[in-house]
CSV table of C-alpha atoms in Angstrom, one decimal:
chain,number,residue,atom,x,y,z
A,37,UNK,CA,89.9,150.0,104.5
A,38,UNK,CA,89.3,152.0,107.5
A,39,UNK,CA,90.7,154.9,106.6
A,40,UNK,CA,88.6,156.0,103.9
A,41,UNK,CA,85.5,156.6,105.9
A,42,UNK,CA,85.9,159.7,107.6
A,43,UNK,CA,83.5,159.4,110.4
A,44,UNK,CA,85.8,156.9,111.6
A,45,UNK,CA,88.8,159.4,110.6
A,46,UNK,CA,87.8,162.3,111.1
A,47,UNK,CA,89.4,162.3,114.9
A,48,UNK,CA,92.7,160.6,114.1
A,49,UNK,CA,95.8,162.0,112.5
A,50,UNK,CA,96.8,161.6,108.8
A,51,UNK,CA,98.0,158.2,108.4
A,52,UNK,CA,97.1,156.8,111.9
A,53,UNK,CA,96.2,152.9,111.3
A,54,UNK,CA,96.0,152.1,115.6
A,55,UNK,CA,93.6,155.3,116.1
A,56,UNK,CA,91.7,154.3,112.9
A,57,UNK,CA,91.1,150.7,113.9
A,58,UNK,CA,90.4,151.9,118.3
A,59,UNK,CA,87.8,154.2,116.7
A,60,UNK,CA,86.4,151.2,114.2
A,61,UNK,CA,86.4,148.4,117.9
A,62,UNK,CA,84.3,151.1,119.9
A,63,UNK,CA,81.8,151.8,117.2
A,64,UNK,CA,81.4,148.3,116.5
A,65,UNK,CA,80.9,147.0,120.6
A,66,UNK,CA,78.8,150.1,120.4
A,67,UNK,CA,76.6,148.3,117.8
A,68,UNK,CA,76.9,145.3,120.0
A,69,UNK,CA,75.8,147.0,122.8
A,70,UNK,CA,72.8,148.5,121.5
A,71,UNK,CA,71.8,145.6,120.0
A,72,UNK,CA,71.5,142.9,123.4
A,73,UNK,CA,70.4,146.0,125.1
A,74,UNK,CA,67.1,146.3,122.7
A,75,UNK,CA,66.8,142.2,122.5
A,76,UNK,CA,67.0,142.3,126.6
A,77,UNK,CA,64.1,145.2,126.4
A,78,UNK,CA,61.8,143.2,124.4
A,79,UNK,CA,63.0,140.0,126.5
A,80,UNK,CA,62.3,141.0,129.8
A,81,UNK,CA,59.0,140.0,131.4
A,82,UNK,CA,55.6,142.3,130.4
A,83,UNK,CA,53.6,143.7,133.1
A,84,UNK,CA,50.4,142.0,131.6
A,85,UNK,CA,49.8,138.7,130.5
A,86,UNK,CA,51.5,139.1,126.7
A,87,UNK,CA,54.6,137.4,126.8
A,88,UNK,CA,54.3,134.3,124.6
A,89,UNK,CA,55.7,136.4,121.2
A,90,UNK,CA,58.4,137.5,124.0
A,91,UNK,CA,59.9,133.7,124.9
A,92,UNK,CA,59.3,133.1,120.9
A,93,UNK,CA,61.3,135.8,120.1
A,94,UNK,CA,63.7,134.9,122.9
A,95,UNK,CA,64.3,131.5,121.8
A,96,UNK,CA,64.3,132.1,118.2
A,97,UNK,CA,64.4,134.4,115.2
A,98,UNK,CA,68.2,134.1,115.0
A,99,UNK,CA,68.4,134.9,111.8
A,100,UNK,CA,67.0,138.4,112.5
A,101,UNK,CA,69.0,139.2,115.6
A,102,UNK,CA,72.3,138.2,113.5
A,103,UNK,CA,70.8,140.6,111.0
A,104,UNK,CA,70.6,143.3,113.8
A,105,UNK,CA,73.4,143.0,115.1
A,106,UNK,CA,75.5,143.2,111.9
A,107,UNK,CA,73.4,146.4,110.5
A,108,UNK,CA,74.2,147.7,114.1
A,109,UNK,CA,77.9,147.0,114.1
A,110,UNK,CA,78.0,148.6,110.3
A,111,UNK,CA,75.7,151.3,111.0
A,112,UNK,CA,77.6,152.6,113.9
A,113,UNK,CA,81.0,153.1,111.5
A,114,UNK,CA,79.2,156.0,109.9
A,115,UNK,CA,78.2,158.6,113.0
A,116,UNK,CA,80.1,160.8,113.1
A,117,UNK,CA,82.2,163.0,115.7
A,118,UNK,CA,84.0,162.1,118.4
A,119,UNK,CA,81.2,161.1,120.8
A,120,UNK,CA,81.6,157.9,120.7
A,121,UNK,CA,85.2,158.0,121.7
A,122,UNK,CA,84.2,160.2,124.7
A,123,UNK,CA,81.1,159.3,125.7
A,124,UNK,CA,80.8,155.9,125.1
A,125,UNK,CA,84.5,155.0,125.3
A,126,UNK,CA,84.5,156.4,128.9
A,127,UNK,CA,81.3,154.9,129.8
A,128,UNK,CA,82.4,151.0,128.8
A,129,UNK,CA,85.7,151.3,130.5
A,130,UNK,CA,84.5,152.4,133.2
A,131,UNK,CA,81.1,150.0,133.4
A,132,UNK,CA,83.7,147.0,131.9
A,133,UNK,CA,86.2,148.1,135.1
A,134,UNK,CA,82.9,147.9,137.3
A,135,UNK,CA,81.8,144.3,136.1
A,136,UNK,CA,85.1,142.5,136.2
């Protein structure tokens, strides 16, 4: 299924089901990652006295937050280029290397 969208493609050979599907797991942790990095944003303490939506938010609206994260993970099969393969790629095996 992979292997007709080209933004997943487009940096693999002809044919090439193992590049296909590395390209498809870094778009989709790149989702995942953009997605607890924005709910840890909004989590994180306020500098004024306005947190009570915060630890509401935190503690619920799950429903949204699996919504997010699956229109992340399927949103992030359709950029295109090989950035995220070099950018981001680079940056979570490195970071990943750095937290274990």
């Amino acid at each position: 299924a992979l292997q007709h969208l080209s933004s997943v493609t487009d940096q693999c050979a002809p044919d090439d089901r193992a590049c296909a599907g590395t390209e498809a797991l870094w778009r989709v942790s790149l989702g995942a990652f953009v997605t607890f990095l924005l709910l840890a944003v909004l989590a994180a303490p306020p500098l004024s006295d306005g947190g009570a939506w915060r630890a509401r938010a935190h503690r619920g609206c799950h429903h949204l937050k699996l919504a997010l994260l699956a229109g992340a993970a399927a949103g992030f099969l359709f950029v295109p280029g090989g950035g995220v393969r070099e950018v981001y790629g680079w940056t979570a095996r490195v970071c990943g290397g750095a937290f274990l």
